[in-house]
Amino acid sequence: MSLESIRFDKVQGSLQILNQLLLPETTVYEPVNGVEDAWKVIREMKTRGAPAIAIVGALSIAVELRHKANTGEFKSTQDVATFVNDSFSYLKTARPTAVNISEAATRFMKYIAELSKNELDTKKFTDILYNQLSQMLKDDVTTNRKIGFHGAEYILANSTGDQVTILTHCNTGSLATGGYGTALGVIRALSENGKLSHAYCTETRPYNQGSRLTAYELVHEKIPATLICDSMCGCLMKEKGISAVVVGADRVVANGDTANKIGTYQLAVLAQYHNIPFYVAAPFTTIDFGLSSGSQIVIEERKKQEMIYFGNKMIAPDSIDCWNPSFDVTPADLITGIITENGVYKPDELKKVT
Ligand code: MRU
């Protein structure tokens, strides 16, 4: 069975997340009883990954919406609309770089404006929104399977040989999404079709999403894989016959520039030097057509403790100055293709699909 980062019971109106800070050692699900809980688990990175952040945010609104409706807190459809819109606005502030939660906020704001024209009673209005918010989890898995399909097909069509070897970065699998994964979904699809020779994943310092989460998922899925330190990527590309690099994204902008986990940019530079195709796998909800260039993306900077400590162990003097950007921007001209649920686009083709 696939790993589950988000457990949502639509009938009960309950939500739990797998606390990813404790993996791979311990599997603990924590309740998320509403928007405030969701903000905290996202901020603390107990749940993380651009799609998962949006889904947990939306489902936390659904859970609180249901509770407030049951306790008679909404007097009108306007109360409901204000609650949902304000909740999304608040959740957007938990982490700035991943765009999916902002995309969901904009989408729901428009949906609510349309729904409000129908003069529904408060219960009906609430039920429709509850269903719509709940749907995000299922939709994401469907989207990811399509990304996997298109990515696997495209990579194989553009590679020599019957099988491919893929390098990935950070965690983009079931733990970062509603299920199946984006970049890791492509690796899964290749593996399911017997077309994956081997996968390599980086540790992804300083937060180690690669070693703690991706390595864990690869082992769980029994996918042939090897963990490497981030400093080994150049050597790996030179020595190990990498067919393609496939990474996820936190925000792709209109010109194709892509923000993803810190270290992605250096992988793209190295891939170009070694003549290895470099793919970004992401759903359309990760594409921000409102920004024209990657320089406009706000990059989250995290606290230096993440670099100075490894768990409880101090690995650098605490008085050293640290710079800890959580993401970097890979320029579009280093990206071979953007793998989406609708197919694979060259970065400069994105403009045509708006
Ligand atoms: O800081 P994180 O762990 O939330 O960063 C995650 C990433 O950068 C992923 O590559 C990205 O969100 C894509 S997840 C499908």
Short mmCIF file of C-alpha atoms and ligand atoms in Angstrom, two decimals:
data_model
loop_
_atom_site.label_atom_id
_atom_site.label_comp_id
_atom_site.label_asym_id
_atom_site.label_seq_id
_atom_site.Cartn_x
_atom_site.Cartn_y
_atom_site.Cartn_z
CA MET A 1 0.00 0.00 0.00
CA SER A 2 1.10 3.51 -0.81
CA LEU A 3 2.16 5.87 1.98
CA GLU A 4 -0.54 8.24 3.16
CA SER A 5 0.46 11.71 4.33
CA ILE A 6 -3.12 12.96 4.68
CA ARG A 7 -6.04 11.04 6.17
CA PHE A 8 -9.41 12.63 5.64
CA ASP A 9 -12.74 11.13 6.64
CA LYS A 10 -15.34 13.01 4.67
CA VAL A 11 -18.32 11.50 6.52
CA GLN A 12 -16.91 12.28 9.99
CA GLY A 13 -15.34 15.55 8.90
CA SER A 14 -11.99 14.62 10.45
CA LEU A 15 -8.44 15.21 9.26
CA GLN A 16 -5.08 13.77 10.30
CA ILE A 17 -1.60 14.34 8.94
CA LEU A 18 1.45 12.13 9.14
CA ASN A 19 4.01 14.08 11.17
CA GLN A 20 6.90 14.14 8.71
CA LEU A 21 9.33 15.54 11.27
CA LEU A 22 9.37 12.11 12.93
CA LEU A 23 10.01 10.06 9.78
CA PRO A 24 11.61 7.68 9.01
CA GLU A 25 11.87 6.56 12.65
CA THR A 26 8.31 6.94 13.84
CA THR A 27 4.90 6.95 12.16
CA VAL A 28 2.55 9.25 14.04
CA TYR A 29 -0.66 10.76 12.70
CA GLU A 30 -1.77 14.03 14.29
CA PRO A 31 -5.26 15.49 14.24
CA VAL A 32 -5.84 18.75 12.41
CA ASN A 33 -9.03 20.15 13.88
CA GLY A 34 -9.21 23.37 11.94
CA VAL A 35 -7.44 26.22 10.21
CA GLU A 36 -5.21 27.24 13.12
CA ASP A 37 -3.91 23.66 13.50
CA ALA A 38 -3.26 23.50 9.75
CA TRP A 39 -1.34 26.78 9.77
CA LYS A 40 0.90 25.39 12.52
CA VAL A 41 1.57 21.97 10.94
CA ILE A 42 2.42 23.67 7.64
CA ARG A 43 4.66 26.29 9.26
CA GLU A 44 6.46 23.64 11.35
CA MET A 45 6.78 21.42 8.24
CA LYS A 46 5.04 18.47 9.86
CA THR A 47 3.27 18.45 6.54
CA ARG A 48 5.13 19.86 3.53
CA GLY A 49 5.41 19.75 -0.26
CA ALA A 50 3.56 22.29 -2.38
CA PRO A 51 0.46 20.19 -3.24
CA ALA A 52 0.14 18.70 0.27
CA ILE A 53 0.27 22.18 1.83
CA ALA A 54 -2.70 23.26 -0.32
CA ILE A 55 -4.67 20.07 0.34
CA VAL A 56 -4.16 20.13 4.11
CA GLY A 57 -5.10 23.81 4.11
CA ALA A 58 -8.30 23.21 2.12
CA LEU A 59 -9.29 20.16 4.17
CA SER A 60 -8.73 22.02 7.43
CA ILE A 61 -11.18 24.64 6.18
CA ALA A 62 -13.64 21.85 5.33
CA VAL A 63 -13.31 20.36 8.84
CA GLU A 64 -13.85 23.69 10.57
CA LEU A 65 -16.64 24.60 8.17
CA ARG A 66 -18.49 21.41 9.09
CA HIS A 67 -17.96 22.06 12.81
CA LYS A 68 -19.13 25.66 12.62
CA ALA A 69 -22.18 24.65 10.56
CA ASN A 70 -23.08 21.94 13.11
CA THR A 71 -22.81 24.37 16.01
CA GLY A 72 -24.95 26.98 14.26
CA GLU A 73 -22.21 29.59 13.88
CA PHE A 74 -23.20 30.63 10.36
CA LYS A 75 -26.23 32.89 10.08
CA SER A 76 -25.96 33.46 6.33
CA THR A 77 -24.16 32.33 3.19
CA GLN A 78 -22.12 35.52 3.53
CA ASP A 79 -20.80 34.28 6.89
CA VAL A 80 -19.71 31.04 5.21
CA ALA A 81 -18.09 32.85 2.30
CA THR A 82 -16.20 35.18 4.63
CA PHE A 83 -14.98 32.25 6.73
CA VAL A 84 -13.63 30.31 3.73
CA ASN A 85 -12.02 33.33 2.08
CA ASP A 86 -10.44 34.60 5.31
CA SER A 87 -9.16 31.10 6.15
CA PHE A 88 -7.42 30.76 2.80
CA SER A 89 -5.89 34.23 3.18
CA TYR A 90 -4.51 33.23 6.58
CA LEU A 91 -3.21 29.82 5.46
CA LYS A 92 -1.32 31.45 2.58
CA THR A 93 0.89 33.18 5.15
CA ALA A 94 2.23 29.94 6.66
CA ARG A 95 4.88 29.47 3.96
CA PRO A 96 5.45 31.92 1.10
CA THR A 97 7.07 30.10 -1.84
CA ALA A 98 4.76 27.19 -2.72
CA VAL A 99 1.98 28.68 -4.82
CA ASN A 100 -0.62 25.88 -4.68
CA ILE A 101 -2.41 27.19 -1.59
CA SER A 102 -2.66 30.66 -3.17
CA GLU A 103 -3.99 29.10 -6.35
CA ALA A 104 -6.63 27.25 -4.32
CA ALA A 105 -7.51 30.49 -2.51
CA THR A 106 -8.06 32.34 -5.80
CA ARG A 107 -10.00 29.45 -7.30
CA PHE A 108 -12.32 29.18 -4.29
CA MET A 109 -12.83 32.93 -4.11
CA LYS A 110 -14.09 32.87 -7.72
CA TYR A 111 -16.16 29.73 -7.10
CA ILE A 112 -17.80 31.30 -4.03
CA ALA A 113 -18.58 34.50 -5.95
CA GLU A 114 -20.35 32.42 -8.63
CA LEU A 115 -22.14 30.21 -6.08
CA SER A 116 -23.38 33.26 -4.21
CA LYS A 117 -25.40 34.30 -7.26
CA ASN A 118 -27.67 31.25 -6.83
CA GLU A 119 -29.51 32.38 -3.69
CA LEU A 120 -28.96 29.03 -1.92
CA ASP A 121 -29.85 28.53 1.73
CA THR A 122 -26.94 28.46 4.18
CA LYS A 123 -26.97 24.67 4.62
CA LYS A 124 -26.93 23.94 0.89
CA PHE A 125 -24.22 26.57 0.32
CA THR A 126 -22.08 25.04 3.11
CA ASP A 127 -22.57 21.48 1.83
CA ILE A 128 -21.50 22.41 -1.69
CA LEU A 129 -18.36 24.11 -0.43
CA TYR A 130 -17.59 21.19 1.90
CA ASN A 131 -17.77 18.75 -1.02
CA GLN A 132 -15.70 20.99 -3.22
CA LEU A 133 -12.95 21.43 -0.62
CA SER A 134 -12.95 17.67 0.12
CA GLN A 135 -12.51 16.86 -3.54
CA MET A 136 -9.00 18.34 -3.66
CA LEU A 137 -7.42 15.22 -2.16
CA LYS A 138 -8.83 12.82 -4.76
CA ASP A 139 -8.23 15.23 -7.63
CA ASP A 140 -4.57 15.54 -6.73
CA VAL A 141 -3.98 11.79 -6.94
CA THR A 142 -5.68 11.65 -10.36
CA THR A 143 -3.52 14.56 -11.53
CA ASN A 144 -0.34 12.94 -10.27
CA ARG A 145 -1.05 9.67 -12.05
CA LYS A 146 -1.40 11.64 -15.29
CA ILE A 147 1.88 13.45 -14.60
CA GLY A 148 3.52 10.06 -14.04
CA PHE A 149 2.11 8.71 -17.28
CA HIS A 150 3.12 11.70 -19.43
CA GLY A 151 6.54 12.00 -17.81
CA ALA A 152 7.42 8.34 -18.22
CA GLU A 153 6.25 8.31 -21.83
CA TYR A 154 8.15 11.48 -22.75
CA ILE A 155 11.38 10.53 -21.03
CA LEU A 156 11.41 7.11 -22.67
CA ALA A 157 10.64 8.58 -26.08
CA ASN A 158 13.59 10.94 -25.69
CA SER A 159 16.12 8.44 -24.32
CA THR A 160 18.18 5.75 -25.92
CA GLY A 161 17.79 2.23 -24.58
CA ASP A 162 14.86 0.39 -23.06
CA GLN A 163 15.35 1.51 -19.47
CA VAL A 164 16.32 4.78 -17.83
CA THR A 165 18.20 5.95 -14.74
CA ILE A 166 16.72 8.98 -12.99
CA LEU A 167 18.13 11.42 -10.44
CA THR A 168 15.66 13.31 -8.25
CA HIS A 169 15.89 15.88 -5.46
CA CYS A 170 13.92 16.64 -2.30
CA ASN A 171 10.65 14.77 -1.72
CA THR A 172 7.89 14.87 -4.29
CA GLY A 173 6.11 11.59 -3.59
CA SER A 174 3.02 10.47 -1.70
CA LEU A 175 4.25 12.39 1.33
CA ALA A 176 4.41 15.72 -0.52
CA THR A 177 1.09 15.35 -2.33
CA GLY A 178 -2.32 13.75 -1.97
CA GLY A 179 -0.72 10.51 -3.19
CA TYR A 180 1.47 8.97 -5.92
CA GLY A 181 3.64 12.08 -6.28
CA THR A 182 4.86 14.34 -9.07
CA ALA A 183 8.56 13.82 -9.88
CA LEU A 184 8.51 10.68 -7.77
CA GLY A 185 5.28 9.80 -9.57
CA VAL A 186 7.23 9.80 -12.84
CA ILE A 187 9.79 7.47 -11.25
CA ARG A 188 6.96 5.25 -9.99
CA ALA A 189 5.32 5.13 -13.40
CA LEU A 190 8.63 4.15 -15.02
CA SER A 191 9.15 1.49 -12.38
CA GLU A 192 5.59 0.13 -12.73
CA ASN A 193 6.20 -0.26 -16.47
CA GLY A 194 9.52 -2.04 -15.99
CA LYS A 195 11.34 0.88 -17.58
CA LEU A 196 13.32 2.12 -14.59
CA SER A 197 16.84 0.83 -14.37
CA HIS A 198 17.63 2.79 -11.20
CA ALA A 199 16.69 5.91 -9.24
CA TYR A 200 19.06 8.16 -7.31
CA CYS A 201 17.84 10.56 -4.65
CA THR A 202 19.78 13.30 -2.93
CA GLU A 203 19.83 13.82 0.85
CA THR A 204 18.55 17.38 0.30
CA ARG A 205 20.36 19.24 3.01
CA PRO A 206 19.63 20.91 5.33
CA TYR A 207 16.17 19.48 5.95
CA ASN A 208 16.92 16.05 4.49
CA GLN A 209 13.60 15.50 2.74
CA GLY A 210 15.53 13.25 0.34
CA SER A 211 17.07 10.90 2.89
CA ARG A 212 14.29 11.01 5.49
CA LEU A 213 11.32 10.93 3.09
CA THR A 214 12.21 10.05 -0.51
CA ALA A 215 14.56 7.22 0.46
CA TYR A 216 11.80 6.00 2.80
CA GLU A 217 9.23 6.08 -0.01
CA LEU A 218 11.57 4.36 -2.47
CA VAL A 219 12.25 1.56 0.00
CA HIS A 220 8.53 1.31 0.79
CA GLU A 221 7.68 1.04 -2.92
CA LYS A 222 10.54 -1.41 -3.54
CA ILE A 223 11.95 0.79 -6.27
CA PRO A 224 15.64 0.13 -7.03
CA ALA A 225 17.33 3.23 -5.64
CA THR A 226 20.48 4.73 -4.15
CA LEU A 227 20.84 7.66 -1.79
CA ILE A 228 23.60 10.19 -2.45
CA CYS A 229 24.81 13.31 -0.63
CA ASP A 230 24.04 16.59 -2.40
CA SER A 231 27.77 17.13 -2.97
CA MET A 232 27.93 13.95 -5.11
CA CYS A 233 25.60 15.07 -7.92
CA GLY A 234 28.32 16.22 -10.35
CA CYS A 235 30.33 13.08 -9.84
CA LEU A 236 27.17 10.94 -10.19
CA MET A 237 26.31 12.55 -13.53
CA LYS A 238 29.84 11.98 -14.77
CA GLU A 239 30.10 8.38 -13.59
CA LYS A 240 26.69 6.72 -13.51
CA GLY A 241 24.94 7.27 -16.82
CA ILE A 242 22.00 9.37 -15.65
CA SER A 243 19.28 9.48 -18.33
CA ALA A 244 17.36 12.42 -16.86
CA VAL A 245 16.96 14.58 -13.79
CA VAL A 246 13.33 14.93 -12.64
CA VAL A 247 12.40 17.35 -9.84
CA GLY A 248 9.19 18.86 -8.50
CA ALA A 249 8.30 22.52 -8.15
CA ASP A 250 6.92 24.94 -5.61
CA ARG A 251 6.16 27.61 -8.18
CA VAL A 252 6.64 27.70 -11.94
CA VAL A 253 6.10 31.18 -13.41
CA ALA A 254 4.83 32.21 -16.84
CA ASN A 255 8.25 32.18 -18.54
CA GLY A 256 9.04 28.70 -17.13
CA ASP A 257 11.46 29.81 -14.38
CA THR A 258 10.94 27.39 -11.51
CA ALA A 259 11.31 27.66 -7.75
CA ASN A 260 12.01 24.34 -6.07
CA LYS A 261 13.94 23.01 -3.10
CA ILE A 262 17.34 24.57 -2.54
CA GLY A 263 19.91 22.70 -4.62
CA THR A 264 17.68 22.32 -7.65
CA TYR A 265 19.44 25.14 -9.53
CA GLN A 266 22.88 23.59 -9.13
CA LEU A 267 21.48 20.26 -10.39
CA ALA A 268 20.16 21.99 -13.50
CA VAL A 269 23.52 23.67 -14.16
CA LEU A 270 25.31 20.35 -13.73
CA ALA A 271 22.78 18.56 -15.94
CA GLN A 272 23.35 21.05 -18.75
CA TYR A 273 27.14 20.60 -18.50
CA HIS A 274 26.72 16.82 -18.70
CA ASN A 275 24.13 17.03 -21.48
CA ILE A 276 21.44 15.38 -19.35
CA PRO A 277 17.79 16.42 -19.83
CA PHE A 278 16.35 18.26 -16.84
CA TYR A 279 12.59 17.97 -16.20
CA VAL A 280 10.25 19.69 -13.77
CA ALA A 281 7.15 17.65 -12.88
CA ALA A 282 4.27 19.71 -11.50
CA PRO A 283 0.50 20.06 -11.72
CA PHE A 284 -1.03 23.17 -13.27
CA THR A 285 -1.91 24.32 -9.75
CA THR A 286 1.84 24.95 -9.29
CA ILE A 287 2.03 27.29 -12.29
CA ASP A 288 1.73 30.94 -11.37
CA PHE A 289 0.76 32.74 -14.57
CA GLY A 290 0.54 35.96 -12.54
CA LEU A 291 4.33 36.26 -12.30
CA SER A 292 6.38 36.81 -15.45
CA SER A 293 9.84 35.93 -14.13
CA GLY A 294 11.45 33.85 -11.40
CA SER A 295 13.05 36.96 -9.87
CA GLN A 296 9.57 37.90 -8.58
CA ILE A 297 9.19 34.73 -6.50
CA VAL A 298 9.44 35.22 -2.74
CA ILE A 299 11.95 32.71 -1.39
CA GLU A 300 11.38 31.45 2.13
CA GLU A 301 14.40 31.74 4.41
CA ARG A 302 14.39 29.41 7.40
CA LYS A 303 16.10 29.53 10.76
CA LYS A 304 19.78 28.76 11.12
CA GLN A 305 19.11 25.99 13.67
CA GLU A 306 18.22 23.72 10.75
CA MET A 307 21.84 23.99 9.60
CA ILE A 308 23.57 24.05 12.96
CA TYR A 309 21.83 21.02 14.42
CA PHE A 310 21.28 17.57 13.03
CA GLY A 311 18.42 16.38 15.20
CA ASN A 312 19.68 17.26 18.67
CA LYS A 313 23.33 17.07 17.66
CA MET A 314 25.20 20.31 17.10
CA ILE A 315 27.20 20.09 13.86
CA ALA A 316 28.41 23.70 13.56
CA PRO A 317 29.30 26.43 16.08
CA ASP A 318 26.09 28.23 16.97
CA SER A 319 27.74 31.65 16.67
CA ILE A 320 28.50 31.15 12.96
CA ASP A 321 26.40 33.27 10.60
CA CYS A 322 24.17 31.10 8.36
CA TRP A 323 22.19 31.65 5.18
CA ASN A 324 19.33 29.18 4.81
CA PRO A 325 17.13 29.83 1.76
CA SER A 326 14.67 26.97 1.50
CA PHE A 327 14.27 27.22 -2.28
CA ASP A 328 16.12 28.46 -5.35
CA VAL A 329 15.04 29.45 -8.82
CA THR A 330 16.11 27.48 -11.88
CA PRO A 331 16.00 29.63 -15.03
CA ALA A 332 13.77 28.34 -17.81
CA ASP A 333 16.65 27.94 -20.25
CA LEU A 334 18.08 25.13 -18.12
CA ILE A 335 14.77 23.22 -18.17
CA THR A 336 14.17 20.64 -20.91
CA GLY A 337 10.48 20.16 -20.20
CA ILE A 338 7.71 20.78 -17.69
CA ILE A 339 5.74 17.59 -17.11
CA THR A 340 2.10 18.33 -16.27
CA GLU A 341 -1.17 16.40 -16.12
CA ASN A 342 -1.90 17.66 -19.64
CA GLY A 343 1.39 16.67 -21.20
CA VAL A 344 4.98 17.91 -21.40
CA TYR A 345 5.68 21.53 -22.33
CA LYS A 346 8.86 23.34 -23.23
CA PRO A 347 9.13 26.27 -20.78
CA ASP A 348 8.40 28.82 -23.54
CA GLU A 349 5.23 26.93 -24.52
CA LEU A 350 3.56 27.63 -21.16
CA LYS A 351 2.41 31.07 -22.27
CA LYS A 352 0.29 29.49 -24.99
CA VAL A 353 -1.69 27.37 -22.53
CA THR A 354 -2.91 30.18 -20.24
O1 MRU B 1 10.23 22.67 2.02
P1 MRU B 1 9.39 21.58 1.41
O2 MRU B 1 9.73 20.23 1.93
O3 MRU B 1 7.91 21.90 1.49
O4 MRU B 1 9.80 21.61 -0.12
C1 MRU B 1 9.28 20.66 -0.99
C2 MRU B 1 9.77 20.81 -2.37
O5 MRU B 1 10.55 21.67 -2.68
C3 MRU B 1 9.18 19.90 -3.40
O6 MRU B 1 10.12 19.60 -4.38
C4 MRU B 1 8.00 20.61 -4.06
O7 MRU B 1 7.13 21.14 -3.09
C5 MRU B 1 7.25 19.73 -4.96
S1 MRU B 1 6.29 18.53 -4.05
C6 MRU B 1 5.41 17.61 -5.16
#
